Short mmCIF file of C-alpha atoms in Angstrom, two decimals:
data_model
loop_
_atom_site.label_atom_id
_atom_site.label_comp_id
_atom_site.label_asym_id
_atom_site.label_seq_id
_atom_site.Cartn_x
_atom_site.Cartn_y
_atom_site.Cartn_z
CA UNK A 10 27.46 8.36 11.31
CA UNK A 11 27.51 6.55 8.01
CA UNK A 12 24.18 4.93 6.97
CA UNK A 13 22.41 3.43 3.93
CA UNK A 14 18.90 4.48 3.10
CA UNK A 15 17.14 1.06 2.83
CA UNK A 16 13.68 2.59 2.06
CA UNK A 17 11.85 5.75 1.48
CA UNK A 18 13.31 9.28 1.81
CA UNK A 19 15.12 10.59 4.74
CA UNK A 20 14.84 14.41 5.32
CA UNK A 21 16.52 16.83 7.74
CA UNK A 22 14.37 17.34 10.73
CA UNK A 23 13.20 13.67 10.88
CA UNK A 24 12.98 12.06 14.43
CA UNK A 25 14.59 8.62 14.47
CA UNK A 26 14.40 5.63 16.64
CA UNK A 27 15.54 2.05 17.14
CA UNK A 28 12.63 -0.51 16.87
CA UNK A 29 14.88 -3.40 18.23
CA UNK A 30 15.70 -1.67 21.32
CA UNK A 31 12.01 -0.78 22.24
CA UNK A 32 11.56 2.15 19.86
CA UNK A 33 14.27 4.27 21.91
CA UNK A 34 14.36 7.68 20.51
CA UNK A 35 17.85 8.37 19.08
CA UNK A 36 17.25 12.05 18.11
CA UNK A 37 16.43 14.27 15.22
CA UNK A 38 18.28 14.27 11.92
CA UNK A 39 19.94 17.70 11.80
CA UNK A 40 22.29 17.12 8.74
CA UNK A 41 22.67 14.81 5.69
CA UNK A 42 25.87 14.71 3.59
CA UNK A 43 26.51 12.95 0.34
CA UNK A 44 30.13 12.86 -0.88
CA UNK A 45 30.90 15.61 1.80
CA UNK A 46 28.18 17.94 0.34
CA UNK A 47 25.20 18.93 2.37
CA UNK A 48 21.73 18.02 1.22
CA UNK A 49 18.28 18.25 2.56
CA UNK A 50 17.36 14.56 1.88
CA UNK A 51 18.47 11.19 0.68
CA UNK A 52 16.65 8.51 -1.28
CA UNK A 53 16.67 4.79 -1.16
CA UNK A 54 19.98 3.09 -1.90
CA UNK A 55 22.13 6.24 -1.14
CA UNK A 56 25.03 5.92 1.28
CA UNK A 57 25.09 8.97 3.39
CA UNK A 58 26.52 10.64 6.54
CA UNK A 59 23.82 11.82 9.03
CA UNK A 60 24.28 14.10 12.06
CA UNK A 61 21.62 13.21 14.75
CA UNK A 62 21.19 15.53 17.67
CA UNK A 63 19.10 14.70 20.88
CA UNK A 64 15.52 15.69 21.16
CA UNK A 65 15.30 18.96 23.31
CA UNK A 66 14.69 17.91 26.92
CA UNK A 67 15.95 14.35 26.45
CA UNK A 68 19.20 12.66 27.57
CA UNK A 69 21.54 12.08 24.55
CA UNK A 70 21.44 8.42 23.28
CA UNK A 71 24.91 7.16 22.77
CA UNK A 72 26.33 4.65 20.03
CA UNK A 73 27.46 1.53 21.68
CA UNK A 74 25.32 1.96 24.80
CA UNK A 75 21.66 2.74 23.48
CA UNK A 76 22.19 1.20 19.96
CA UNK A 77 24.84 -0.55 17.78
CA UNK A 78 26.09 -0.69 14.15
CA UNK A 79 23.92 -3.64 13.54
CA UNK A 80 20.53 -1.95 14.76
CA UNK A 81 18.18 -0.67 11.93
CA UNK A 82 17.28 3.03 12.62
CA UNK A 83 13.87 4.16 11.22
CA UNK A 84 11.96 7.46 11.07
CA UNK A 85 9.50 7.88 13.92
CA UNK A 86 6.11 8.65 12.16
CA UNK A 87 3.25 9.65 14.08
CA UNK A 88 -0.25 9.88 13.05
CA UNK A 89 -2.31 12.91 13.52
CA UNK A 90 -5.75 12.43 15.04
CA UNK A 91 -8.72 12.84 12.62
CA UNK A 92 -10.46 16.32 12.54
#
């Protein structure tokens, strides 16, 4: 799907979710393209195409059912426990 990176950097392998839908997990970014060329990351302001695949073991989340074009998708950042 086509997206605009609003802040930060999006990298391949990043898990993403939709905060407005109860932080529903959409999946993991498995591909990023800029002007039909594959890249590993995209920065703020870039318009890109992303491929998102379901998290292994989870049911696929569907556009139009679990999230819409107006929803903001964010990276799911988890903090690691202190050692």
